[in-house]
Tab-separated table of C-alpha atoms in Angstrom:
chain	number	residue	atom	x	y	z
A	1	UNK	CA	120.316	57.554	108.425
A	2	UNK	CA	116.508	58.320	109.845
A	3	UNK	CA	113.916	56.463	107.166
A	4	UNK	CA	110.898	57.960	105.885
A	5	UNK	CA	108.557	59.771	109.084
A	6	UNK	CA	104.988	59.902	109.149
A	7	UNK	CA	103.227	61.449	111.623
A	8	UNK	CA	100.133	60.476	113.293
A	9	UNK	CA	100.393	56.740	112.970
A	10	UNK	CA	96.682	56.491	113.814
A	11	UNK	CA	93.956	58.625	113.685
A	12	UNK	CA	90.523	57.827	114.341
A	13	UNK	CA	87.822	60.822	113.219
A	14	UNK	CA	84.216	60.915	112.666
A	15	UNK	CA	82.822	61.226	108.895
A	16	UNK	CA	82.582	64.896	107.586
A	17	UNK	CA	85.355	66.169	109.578
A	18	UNK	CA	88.936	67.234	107.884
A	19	UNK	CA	92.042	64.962	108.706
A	20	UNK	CA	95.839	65.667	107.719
A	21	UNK	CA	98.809	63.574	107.548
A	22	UNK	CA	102.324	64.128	107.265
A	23	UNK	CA	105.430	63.390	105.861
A	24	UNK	CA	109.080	63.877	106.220
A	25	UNK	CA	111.209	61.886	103.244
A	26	UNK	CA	114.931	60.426	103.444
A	27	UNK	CA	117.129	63.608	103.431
A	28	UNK	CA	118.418	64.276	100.322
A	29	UNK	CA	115.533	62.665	98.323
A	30	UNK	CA	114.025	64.872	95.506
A	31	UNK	CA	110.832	62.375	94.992
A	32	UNK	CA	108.257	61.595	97.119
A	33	UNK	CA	105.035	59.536	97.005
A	34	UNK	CA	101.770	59.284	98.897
A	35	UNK	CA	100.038	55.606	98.821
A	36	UNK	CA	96.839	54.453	99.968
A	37	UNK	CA	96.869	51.236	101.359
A	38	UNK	CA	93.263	49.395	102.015
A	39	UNK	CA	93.471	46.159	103.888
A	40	UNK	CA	94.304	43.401	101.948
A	41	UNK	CA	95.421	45.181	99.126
A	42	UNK	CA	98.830	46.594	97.595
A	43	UNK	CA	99.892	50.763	97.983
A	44	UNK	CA	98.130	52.310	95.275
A	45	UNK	CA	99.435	56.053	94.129
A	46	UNK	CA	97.975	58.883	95.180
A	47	UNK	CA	100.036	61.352	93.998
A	48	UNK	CA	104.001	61.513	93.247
A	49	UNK	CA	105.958	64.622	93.490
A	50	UNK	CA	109.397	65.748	92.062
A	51	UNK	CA	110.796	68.343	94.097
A	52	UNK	CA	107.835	70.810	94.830
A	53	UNK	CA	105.789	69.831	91.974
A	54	UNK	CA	103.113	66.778	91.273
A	55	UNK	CA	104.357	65.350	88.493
A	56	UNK	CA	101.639	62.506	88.960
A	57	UNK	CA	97.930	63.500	90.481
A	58	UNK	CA	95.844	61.497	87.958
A	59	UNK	CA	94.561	58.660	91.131
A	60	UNK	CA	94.071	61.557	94.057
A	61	UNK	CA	90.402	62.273	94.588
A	62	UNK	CA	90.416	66.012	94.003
A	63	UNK	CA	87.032	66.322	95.383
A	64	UNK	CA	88.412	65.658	98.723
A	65	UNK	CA	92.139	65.301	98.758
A	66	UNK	CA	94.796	67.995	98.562
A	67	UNK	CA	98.346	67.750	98.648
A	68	UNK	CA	101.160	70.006	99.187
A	69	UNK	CA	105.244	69.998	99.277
A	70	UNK	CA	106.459	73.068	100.150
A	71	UNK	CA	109.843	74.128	99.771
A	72	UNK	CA	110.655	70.399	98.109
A	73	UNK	CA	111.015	68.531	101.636
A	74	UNK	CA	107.918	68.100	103.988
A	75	UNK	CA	104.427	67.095	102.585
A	76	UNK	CA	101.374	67.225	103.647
A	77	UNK	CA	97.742	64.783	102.730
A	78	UNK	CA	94.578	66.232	103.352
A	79	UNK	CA	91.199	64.880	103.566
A	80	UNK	CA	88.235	67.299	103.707
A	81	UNK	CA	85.584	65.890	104.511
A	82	UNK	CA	86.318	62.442	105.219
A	83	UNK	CA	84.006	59.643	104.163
A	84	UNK	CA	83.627	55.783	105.588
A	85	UNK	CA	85.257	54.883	102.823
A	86	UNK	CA	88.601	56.651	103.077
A	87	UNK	CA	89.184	54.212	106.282
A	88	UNK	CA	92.847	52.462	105.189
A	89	UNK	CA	96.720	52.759	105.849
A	90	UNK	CA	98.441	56.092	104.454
A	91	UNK	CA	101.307	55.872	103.250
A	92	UNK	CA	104.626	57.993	101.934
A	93	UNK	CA	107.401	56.950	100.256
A	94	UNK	CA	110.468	58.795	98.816
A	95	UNK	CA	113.109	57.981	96.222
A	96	UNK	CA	116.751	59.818	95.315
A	97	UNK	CA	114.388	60.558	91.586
A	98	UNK	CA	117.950	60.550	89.781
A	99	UNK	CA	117.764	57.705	87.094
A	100	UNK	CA	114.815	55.528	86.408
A	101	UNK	CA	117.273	52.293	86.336
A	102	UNK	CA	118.289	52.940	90.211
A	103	UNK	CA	115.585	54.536	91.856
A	104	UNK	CA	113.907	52.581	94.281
A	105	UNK	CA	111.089	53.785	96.958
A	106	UNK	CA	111.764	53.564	100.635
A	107	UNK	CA	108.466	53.692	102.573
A	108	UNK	CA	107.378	55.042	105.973
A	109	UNK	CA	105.507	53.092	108.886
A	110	UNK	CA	101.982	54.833	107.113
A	111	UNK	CA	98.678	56.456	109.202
A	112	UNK	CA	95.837	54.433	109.515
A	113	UNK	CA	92.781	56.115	109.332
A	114	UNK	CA	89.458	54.793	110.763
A	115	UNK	CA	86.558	57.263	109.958
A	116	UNK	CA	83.118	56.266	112.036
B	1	UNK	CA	98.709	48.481	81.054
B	2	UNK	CA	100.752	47.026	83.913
B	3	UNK	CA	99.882	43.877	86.349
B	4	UNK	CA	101.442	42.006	89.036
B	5	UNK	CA	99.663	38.890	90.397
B	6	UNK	CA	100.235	36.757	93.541
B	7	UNK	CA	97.947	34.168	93.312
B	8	UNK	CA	99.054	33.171	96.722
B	9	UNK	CA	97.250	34.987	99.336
B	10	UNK	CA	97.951	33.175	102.144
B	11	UNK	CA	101.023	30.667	103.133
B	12	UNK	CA	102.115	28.771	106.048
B	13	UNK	CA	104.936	26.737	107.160
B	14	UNK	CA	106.998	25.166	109.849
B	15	UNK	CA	109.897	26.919	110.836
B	16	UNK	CA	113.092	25.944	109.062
B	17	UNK	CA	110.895	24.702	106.170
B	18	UNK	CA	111.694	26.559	102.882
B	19	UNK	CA	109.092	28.048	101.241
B	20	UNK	CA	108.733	30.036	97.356
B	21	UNK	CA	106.423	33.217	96.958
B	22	UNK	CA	105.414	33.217	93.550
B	23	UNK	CA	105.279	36.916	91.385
B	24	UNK	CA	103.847	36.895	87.596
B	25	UNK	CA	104.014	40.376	85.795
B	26	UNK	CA	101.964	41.284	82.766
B	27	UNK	CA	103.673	44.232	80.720
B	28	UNK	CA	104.020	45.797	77.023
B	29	UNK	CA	107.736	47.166	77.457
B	30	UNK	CA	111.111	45.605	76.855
B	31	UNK	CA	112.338	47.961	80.129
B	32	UNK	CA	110.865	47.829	83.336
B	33	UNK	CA	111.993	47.097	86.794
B	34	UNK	CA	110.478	44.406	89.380
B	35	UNK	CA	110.779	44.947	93.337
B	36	UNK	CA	109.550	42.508	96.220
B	37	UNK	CA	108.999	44.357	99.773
B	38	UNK	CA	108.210	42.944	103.552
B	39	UNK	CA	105.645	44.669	105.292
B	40	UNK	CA	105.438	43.084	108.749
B	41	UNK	CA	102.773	43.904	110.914
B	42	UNK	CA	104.383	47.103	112.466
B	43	UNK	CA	102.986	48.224	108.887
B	44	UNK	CA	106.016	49.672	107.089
B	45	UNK	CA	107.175	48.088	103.911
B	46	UNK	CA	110.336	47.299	104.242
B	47	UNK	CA	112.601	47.031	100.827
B	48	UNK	CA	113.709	43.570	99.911
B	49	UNK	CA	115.098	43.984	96.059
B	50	UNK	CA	114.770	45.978	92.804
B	51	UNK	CA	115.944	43.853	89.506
B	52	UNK	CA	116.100	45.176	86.045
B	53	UNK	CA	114.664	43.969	83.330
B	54	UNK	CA	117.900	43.335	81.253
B	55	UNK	CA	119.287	41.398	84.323
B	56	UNK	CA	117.809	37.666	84.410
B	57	UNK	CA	120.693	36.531	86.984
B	58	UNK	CA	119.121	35.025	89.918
B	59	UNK	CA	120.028	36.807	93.475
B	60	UNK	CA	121.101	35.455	96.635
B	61	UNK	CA	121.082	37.481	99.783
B	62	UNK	CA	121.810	35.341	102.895
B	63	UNK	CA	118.403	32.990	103.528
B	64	UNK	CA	116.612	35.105	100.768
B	65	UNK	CA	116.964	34.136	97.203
B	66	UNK	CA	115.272	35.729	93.681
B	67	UNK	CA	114.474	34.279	90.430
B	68	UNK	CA	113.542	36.174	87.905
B	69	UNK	CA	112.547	33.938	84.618
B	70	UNK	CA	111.757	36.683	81.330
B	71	UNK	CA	109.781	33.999	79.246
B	72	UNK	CA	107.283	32.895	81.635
B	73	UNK	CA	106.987	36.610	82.894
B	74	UNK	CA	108.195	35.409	86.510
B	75	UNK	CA	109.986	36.398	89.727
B	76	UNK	CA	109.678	34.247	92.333
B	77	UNK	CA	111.299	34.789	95.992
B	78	UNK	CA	112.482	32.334	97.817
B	79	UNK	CA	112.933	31.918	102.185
B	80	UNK	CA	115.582	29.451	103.072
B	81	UNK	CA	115.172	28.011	106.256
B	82	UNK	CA	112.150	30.321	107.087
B	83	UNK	CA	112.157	31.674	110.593
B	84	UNK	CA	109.147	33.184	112.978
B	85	UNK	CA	110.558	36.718	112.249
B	86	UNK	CA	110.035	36.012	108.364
B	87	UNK	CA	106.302	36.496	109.095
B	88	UNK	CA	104.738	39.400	107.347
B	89	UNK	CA	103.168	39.989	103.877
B	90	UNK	CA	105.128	40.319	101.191
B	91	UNK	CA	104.645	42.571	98.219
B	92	UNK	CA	105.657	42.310	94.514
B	93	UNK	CA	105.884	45.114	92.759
B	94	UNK	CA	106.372	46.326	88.766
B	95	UNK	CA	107.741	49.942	87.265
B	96	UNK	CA	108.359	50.998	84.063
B	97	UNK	CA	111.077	54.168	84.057
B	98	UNK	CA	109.658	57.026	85.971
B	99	UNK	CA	105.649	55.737	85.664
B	100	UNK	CA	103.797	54.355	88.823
B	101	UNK	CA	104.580	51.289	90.422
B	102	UNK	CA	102.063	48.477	90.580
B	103	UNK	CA	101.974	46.446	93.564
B	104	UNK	CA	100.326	42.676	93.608
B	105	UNK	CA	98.241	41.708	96.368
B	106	UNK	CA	100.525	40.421	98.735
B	107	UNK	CA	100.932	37.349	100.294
B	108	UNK	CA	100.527	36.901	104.274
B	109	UNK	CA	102.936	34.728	105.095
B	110	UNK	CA	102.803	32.666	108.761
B	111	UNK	CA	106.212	30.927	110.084
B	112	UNK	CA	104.996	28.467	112.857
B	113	UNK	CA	107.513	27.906	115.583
């Protein structure tokens, strides 16, 4: 069974300019997650979905960051315009979203972003 | 609020040595659910174990063993035999039900052949 895809696994992009990311979950998964990931540190949420909706935006930086799931599957993290600061490891992660006491998150291989 | 800390940031060993990660959780509810994930550096975090709050009975998987203590707020993981492909950080990590799940801070840890 393929894993979580994310697609690029590096991009490198000068400040101001727009960046995307991508994400395909584990087929079948109704949940999915976008992390950020600075060095050092442990994922933090960005934004959880269920199905096509965001269920949980409260940590993305809506000044900046968007983020879309269309159709319930794909999703897609965008950064417009992208600051020094938003240099760290992107990363997705989607669950089955059936019962609280089994779900657990399987993550992909993340983007990392270096803005100059 | 939720908090998971490794106070070990960095460890290193021989190989074959054993070796104990430690994981203390701070939370308010009697239900939540405690995880520990690899993340080696290829960068994907790699899932290692999800226990349940109402479950205290310690796990063994191959070299890889869990315990999970309730009244000192505790789940320790420990590597058996630790080998050079055992090198990676490893992650802690706390949920309650459907909310967010807080990660600790990792801890890098170096097998030495």
């Amino acid at each position: 069974e393929a894993g979580v895809v994310q697609s690029p696994r590096y991009k490198i992009i000068e400040k101001k300019q727009p960046v995307a990311f991508w994400c395909n979950p584990i087929s079948g998964h109704n949940t999915l997650y976008w992390y950020l990931q600075n060095l050092g540190q442990g994922p933090e949420l960005l934004i959880r979905y269920e199905n096509e909706e965001a269920v949980d935006d409260s940590q993305l930086p809506k000044d900046r960051f968007s983020a879309e799931r269309l159709k319930g599957v794909d999703s897609t993290l965008k950064i417009q315009p992208a600051e020094l600061g938003d240099s760290a490891v992107y990363l997705c992660a989607s669950s089955l979203g059936l019962a609280a006491d089994t779900d657990t998150q399987y993550f992909g291989p993340g983007t990392r972003l270096t803005v100059l | 609020a939720q908090k998971v800390t490794q106070a070990q940031t960095e460890i290193s060993v021989v190989e074959k040595e054993d070796v104990t990660l430690d994981c203390v959780y701070e939370t308010r509810d009697t239900t939540y659910y405690l995880f520990w994930y690899k993340q080696p550096p290829s960068g994907e975090l790699v899932f290692l174990i999800r226990r349940n709050s109402f479950d205290e009975q310690n796990e063994i998987s191959g070299r890889y063993s869990w315990n999970f203590q309730k009244s000192t707020s505790s789940f320790n993981f420990t590597i058996t035999a630790s080998q050079v492909v055992d090198s990676a950080v490893y992650f802690c990590a706390l949920q309650r039900g459907y909310q967010k799940v807080t990660f600790g801070t990792g801890t890098k840890l170096q097998v030495i052949p």
